[in-house]
PDB file of C-alpha atoms in Angstrom:
ATOM      1  CA  MET A  28     -39.465  26.296 -11.076  1.00  0.00           C
ATOM      2  CA  ALA A  29     -37.739  24.420  -8.383  1.00  0.00           C
ATOM      3  CA  THR A  30     -34.500  25.466  -7.683  1.00  0.00           C
ATOM      4  CA  ARG A  31     -31.897  22.743  -7.533  1.00  0.00           C
ATOM      5  CA  PRO A  32     -29.764  22.421  -3.871  1.00  0.00           C
ATOM      6  CA  ARG A  33     -26.563  24.354  -3.949  1.00  0.00           C
ATOM      7  CA  ALA A  34     -23.653  22.068  -4.137  1.00  0.00           C
ATOM      8  CA  PRO A  35     -21.640  22.458  -0.799  1.00  0.00           C
ATOM      9  CA  SER A  36     -18.712  24.591  -0.662  1.00  0.00           C
ATOM     10  CA  GLY A  37     -15.781  25.500   1.687  1.00  0.00           C
ATOM     11  CA  THR A  38     -15.877  23.741   5.181  1.00  0.00           C
ATOM     12  CA  ALA A  39     -19.286  21.652   4.082  1.00  0.00           C
ATOM     13  CA  LEU A  40     -17.254  20.500   1.013  1.00  0.00           C
ATOM     14  CA  ARG A  41     -14.574  19.292   2.729  1.00  0.00           C
ATOM     15  CA  HIS A  42     -16.520  17.784   5.731  1.00  0.00           C
ATOM     16  CA  ARG A  43     -18.418  15.670   2.737  1.00  0.00           C
ATOM     17  CA  LEU A  44     -15.023  14.642   1.446  1.00  0.00           C
ATOM     18  CA  VAL A  45     -13.975  13.312   4.811  1.00  0.00           C
ATOM     19  CA  GLU A  46     -16.984  11.226   5.205  1.00  0.00           C
ATOM     20  CA  ALA A  47     -16.772  10.016   1.770  1.00  0.00           C
ATOM     21  CA  PHE A  48     -12.957   8.959   2.122  1.00  0.00           C
ATOM     22  CA  ALA A  49     -14.304   7.488   5.670  1.00  0.00           C
ATOM     23  CA  VAL A  50     -16.382   5.201   3.409  1.00  0.00           C
ATOM     24  CA  PHE A  51     -14.176   4.791   0.243  1.00  0.00           C
ATOM     25  CA  GLY A  52     -11.254   3.998   2.346  1.00  0.00           C
ATOM     26  CA  PRO A  53     -12.363   1.114   4.220  1.00  0.00           C
ATOM     27  CA  ALA A  54     -14.398  -0.228   1.068  1.00  0.00           C
ATOM     28  CA  TYR A  55     -11.470   0.047  -1.430  1.00  0.00           C
ATOM     29  CA  ALA A  56      -9.190  -2.181   1.071  1.00  0.00           C
ATOM     30  CA  ARG A  57     -11.857  -5.032   1.159  1.00  0.00           C
ATOM     31  CA  TRP A  58     -12.273  -4.645  -2.513  1.00  0.00           C
ATOM     32  CA  VAL A  59      -8.724  -5.006  -2.984  1.00  0.00           C
ATOM     33  CA  GLN A  60      -8.448  -7.901  -0.678  1.00  0.00           C
ATOM     34  CA  SER A  61     -11.325  -9.824  -2.634  1.00  0.00           C
ATOM     35  CA  ARG A  62      -9.183  -9.178  -5.697  1.00  0.00           C
ATOM     36  CA  LEU A  63      -6.448 -11.195  -4.414  1.00  0.00           C
ATOM     37  CA  ARG A  64      -6.325 -14.691  -5.946  1.00  0.00           C
ATOM     38  CA  ASP A  65      -7.924 -17.298  -4.190  1.00  0.00           C
ATOM     39  CA  GLY A  66      -6.601 -15.964  -0.460  1.00  0.00           C
ATOM     40  CA  GLU A  67      -3.331 -17.072  -1.552  1.00  0.00           C
ATOM     41  CA  ILE A  68      -1.562 -14.102   0.208  1.00  0.00           C
ATOM     42  CA  THR A  69      -3.407 -11.295   2.260  1.00  0.00           C
ATOM     43  CA  TYR A  70      -3.166  -7.443   1.365  1.00  0.00           C
ATOM     44  CA  ALA A  71      -0.813  -6.664   4.485  1.00  0.00           C
ATOM     45  CA  ARG A  72       1.649  -9.427   3.229  1.00  0.00           C
ATOM     46  CA  MET A  73       1.467  -8.341  -0.207  1.00  0.00           C
ATOM     47  CA  ARG A  74       2.289  -4.762   0.877  1.00  0.00           C
ATOM     48  CA  LEU A  75       5.133  -5.979   3.030  1.00  0.00           C
ATOM     49  CA  LEU A  76       6.570  -8.227   0.311  1.00  0.00           C
ATOM     50  CA  ALA A  77       6.262  -5.245  -2.087  1.00  0.00           C
ATOM     51  CA  THR A  78       8.342  -3.132   0.217  1.00  0.00           C
ATOM     52  CA  LEU A  79      11.033  -5.453   0.486  1.00  0.00           C
ATOM     53  CA  ARG A  80      11.089  -5.693  -3.245  1.00  0.00           C
ATOM     54  CA  ARG A  81      11.428  -2.025  -3.693  1.00  0.00           C
ATOM     55  CA  ASP A  82      13.895  -1.542  -1.026  1.00  0.00           C
ATOM     56  CA  SER A  83      15.528  -4.465   0.990  1.00  0.00           C
ATOM     57  CA  PRO A  84      16.659  -5.052   3.460  1.00  0.00           C
ATOM     58  CA  GLN A  85      14.641  -3.405   6.069  1.00  0.00           C
ATOM     59  CA  THR A  86      14.816  -3.356  10.075  1.00  0.00           C
ATOM     60  CA  MET A  87      11.516  -4.351  11.609  1.00  0.00           C
ATOM     61  CA  GLY A  88      11.152  -0.777  12.926  1.00  0.00           C
ATOM     62  CA  CYS A  89      11.550   0.646   9.360  1.00  0.00           C
ATOM     63  CA  LEU A  90       8.861  -1.619   7.855  1.00  0.00           C
ATOM     64  CA  SER A  91       6.580  -0.773  10.715  1.00  0.00           C
ATOM     65  CA  ASP A  92       6.749   3.148  10.114  1.00  0.00           C
ATOM     66  CA  ARG A  93       6.835   2.291   6.419  1.00  0.00           C
ATOM     67  CA  LEU A  94       3.637   0.159   6.504  1.00  0.00           C
ATOM     68  CA  CYS A  95       1.912   2.243   9.155  1.00  0.00           C
ATOM     69  CA  VAL A  96       1.194  -0.848  11.347  1.00  0.00           C
ATOM     70  CA  THR A  97       2.498  -1.842  15.024  1.00  0.00           C
ATOM     71  CA  PRO A  98       5.772  -3.277  15.367  1.00  0.00           C
ATOM     72  CA  ARG A  99       3.558  -6.393  16.720  1.00  0.00           C
ATOM     73  CA  ASN A 100       1.910  -6.519  13.556  1.00  0.00           C
ATOM     74  CA  VAL A 101       4.976  -6.489  11.574  1.00  0.00           C
ATOM     75  CA  THR A 102       6.587  -9.132  13.479  1.00  0.00           C
ATOM     76  CA  ALA A 103       3.361 -11.568  12.834  1.00  0.00           C
ATOM     77  CA  LEU A 104       3.675 -10.812   9.109  1.00  0.00           C
ATOM     78  CA  VAL A 105       7.566 -11.671   9.078  1.00  0.00           C
ATOM     79  CA  ASP A 106       6.967 -14.501  11.143  1.00  0.00           C
ATOM     80  CA  GLY A 107       4.266 -16.125   8.578  1.00  0.00           C
ATOM     81  CA  LEU A 108       6.065 -14.990   5.584  1.00  0.00           C
ATOM     82  CA  GLU A 109       9.618 -16.480   6.976  1.00  0.00           C
ATOM     83  CA  VAL A 110       7.856 -19.990   7.802  1.00  0.00           C
ATOM     84  CA  GLU A 111       6.813 -19.775   4.142  1.00  0.00           C
ATOM     85  CA  GLY A 112      10.333 -19.110   2.880  1.00  0.00           C
ATOM     86  CA  LEU A 113       9.421 -15.816   1.410  1.00  0.00           C
ATOM     87  CA  VAL A 114      11.899 -13.611   3.948  1.00  0.00           C
ATOM     88  CA  ARG A 115      14.405 -14.276   6.248  1.00  0.00           C
ATOM     89  CA  ARG A 116      15.885 -12.422   9.032  1.00  0.00           C
ATOM     90  CA  ARG A 117      19.672 -11.621   9.541  1.00  0.00           C
ATOM     91  CA  PRO A 118      21.472  -9.415  12.359  1.00  0.00           C
ATOM     92  CA  HIS A 119      22.130  -5.730  11.699  1.00  0.00           C
ATOM     93  CA  PRO A 120      25.634  -5.681  10.854  1.00  0.00           C
ATOM     94  CA  THR A 121      26.061  -2.433  13.355  1.00  0.00           C
ATOM     95  CA  ASP A 122      23.084  -2.493  16.071  1.00  0.00           C
ATOM     96  CA  ARG A 123      22.907  -5.657  17.981  1.00  0.00           C
ATOM     97  CA  ARG A 124      19.384  -4.890  18.809  1.00  0.00           C
ATOM     98  CA  ALA A 125      18.318  -4.347  15.408  1.00  0.00           C
ATOM     99  CA  ILE A 126      17.131  -7.148  12.747  1.00  0.00           C
ATOM    100  CA  TYR A 127      16.903  -6.746   8.966  1.00  0.00           C
ATOM    101  CA  VAL A 128      14.289  -8.725   6.884  1.00  0.00           C
ATOM    102  CA  GLU A 129      14.981  -9.424   3.200  1.00  0.00           C
ATOM    103  CA  LEU A 130      13.252 -11.187   0.700  1.00  0.00           C
ATOM    104  CA  THR A 131      14.739 -14.867  -0.124  1.00  0.00           C
ATOM    105  CA  GLU A 132      14.865 -15.754  -3.763  1.00  0.00           C
ATOM    106  CA  GLN A 133      11.862 -17.457  -3.495  1.00  0.00           C
ATOM    107  CA  GLY A 134      10.170 -14.495  -2.009  1.00  0.00           C
ATOM    108  CA  THR A 135      11.297 -12.329  -4.687  1.00  0.00           C
ATOM    109  CA  ALA A 136       9.831 -14.451  -7.468  1.00  0.00           C
ATOM    110  CA  VAL A 137       6.313 -14.882  -5.485  1.00  0.00           C
ATOM    111  CA  CYS A 138       6.339 -11.198  -4.977  1.00  0.00           C
ATOM    112  CA  ALA A 139       6.960 -10.204  -8.566  1.00  0.00           C
ATOM    113  CA  ARG A 140       4.166 -12.902  -9.901  1.00  0.00           C
ATOM    114  CA  LEU A 141       1.707 -11.685  -7.162  1.00  0.00           C
ATOM    115  CA  TYR A 142       2.201  -8.142  -7.262  1.00  0.00           C
ATOM    116  CA  ARG A 143       1.696  -8.328 -11.405  1.00  0.00           C
ATOM    117  CA  GLN A 144      -1.315 -10.378 -10.991  1.00  0.00           C
ATOM    118  CA  HIS A 145      -2.503  -7.946  -7.790  1.00  0.00           C
ATOM    119  CA  VAL A 146      -2.263  -4.809 -10.095  1.00  0.00           C
ATOM    120  CA  GLU A 147      -4.133  -6.032 -12.952  1.00  0.00           C
ATOM    121  CA  ALA A 148      -6.760  -7.096 -10.865  1.00  0.00           C
ATOM    122  CA  VAL A 149      -7.297  -4.069  -8.853  1.00  0.00           C
ATOM    123  CA  SER A 150      -6.784  -1.702 -11.695  1.00  0.00           C
ATOM    124  CA  ALA A 151     -10.043  -2.947 -13.046  1.00  0.00           C
ATOM    125  CA  LEU A 152     -11.858  -0.647 -10.615  1.00  0.00           C
ATOM    126  CA  PHE A 153     -10.327   2.237 -12.377  1.00  0.00           C
ATOM    127  CA  ALA A 154     -11.724   1.073 -15.628  1.00  0.00           C
ATOM    128  CA  GLU A 155     -15.100   2.669 -14.392  1.00  0.00           C
ATOM    129  CA  LEU A 156     -13.841   5.992 -14.888  1.00  0.00           C
ATOM    130  CA  PRO A 157     -13.087   7.672 -18.486  1.00  0.00           C
ATOM    131  CA  GLU A 158      -9.510   8.044 -19.340  1.00  0.00           C
ATOM    132  CA  PRO A 159      -9.447  11.992 -18.574  1.00  0.00           C
ATOM    133  CA  SER A 160     -11.185  11.032 -15.184  1.00  0.00           C
ATOM    134  CA  GLN A 161      -8.501   8.596 -14.174  1.00  0.00           C
ATOM    135  CA  ARG A 162      -5.685  11.282 -15.249  1.00  0.00           C
ATOM    136  CA  GLU A 163      -7.752  14.042 -12.681  1.00  0.00           C
ATOM    137  CA  LEU A 164      -7.802  11.416 -10.160  1.00  0.00           C
ATOM    138  CA  LEU A 165      -4.236  10.542 -10.391  1.00  0.00           C
ATOM    139  CA  GLY A 166      -3.249  14.142 -10.158  1.00  0.00           C
ATOM    140  CA  LEU A 167      -5.283  14.836  -7.237  1.00  0.00           C
ATOM    141  CA  VAL A 168      -4.030  11.900  -5.285  1.00  0.00           C
ATOM    142  CA  GLU A 169      -0.480  12.557  -6.092  1.00  0.00           C
ATOM    143  CA  ARG A 170      -0.936  16.174  -4.671  1.00  0.00           C
ATOM    144  CA  LEU A 171      -2.589  14.568  -1.659  1.00  0.00           C
ATOM    145  CA  LEU A 172       0.317  12.184  -0.995  1.00  0.00           C
ATOM    146  CA  ALA A 173       2.682  15.142  -1.778  1.00  0.00           C
ATOM    147  CA  ALA A 174       0.904  17.026   1.531  1.00  0.00           C
ATOM    148  CA  LEU A 175       1.082  13.711   3.400  1.00  0.00           C
ATOM    149  CA  GLU A 176       4.724  12.898   2.628  1.00  0.00           C
ATOM    150  CA  HIS A 177       5.735  16.426   3.706  1.00  0.00           C
ATOM    151  CA  ASP A 178       3.696  16.049   6.757  1.00  0.00           C
ATOM    152  CA  GLY A 179       5.983  13.023   7.258  1.00  0.00           C
ATOM    153  CA  ILE A 180       2.865  10.689   7.132  1.00  0.00           C
ATOM    154  CA  VAL A 181       3.529   8.915   3.908  1.00  0.00           C
ATOM    155  CA  ASP A 182       6.768   7.385   2.523  1.00  0.00           C
ATOM    156  CA  ARG A 183       5.949   6.977  -1.326  1.00  0.00           C
ATOM    157  CA  ARG A 184       8.874   4.694  -1.581  1.00  0.00           C
ATOM    158  CA  ALA A 185       7.292   2.026   0.181  1.00  0.00           C
ATOM    159  CA  VAL A 186       4.864   1.994  -2.803  1.00  0.00           C
ATOM    160  CA  PRO A 187       6.486  -0.329  -5.477  1.00  0.00           C
ATOM    161  CA  PRO A 188       6.432   0.745  -9.464  1.00  0.00           C
ATOM    162  CA  THR A 189       3.538  -1.286 -11.137  1.00  0.00           C
ATOM    163  CA  ARG A 190       5.856  -1.708 -14.110  1.00  0.00           C
TER     164      ARG A 190
END
């Protein structure tokens, strides 16, 4: 009778999880980008708009921190969104060096529409799991996010509600 290979445990299990997440993270990001309608907006732009929708205005530096991208990337994103009339810059009232970024009325409307569509499209991936597994996965991800938030890595306020 053949013996079944032992499931990894301890350090080996954690290493397998690192490897799995290293593959899953970029694949998930590509999959999410592929679900954005007709290339109407990039995932990075969607995240910036959604962050401003939840908490606007924001300084450029704060956006950089909350989105975990470089200040140069935020500048490029804001430049493009400003040209499209979705965001505007305005001076900070007390810090002459800082610039606030806020949604325009058009940006608010576009963000609301695109974000609803985005959530519907992306949530389809989770339909691959039975509902009890979805609940378990949500609990596990929330625990990991809480650990990252405790370490100052994640600001969950940057994630807009889906409702």
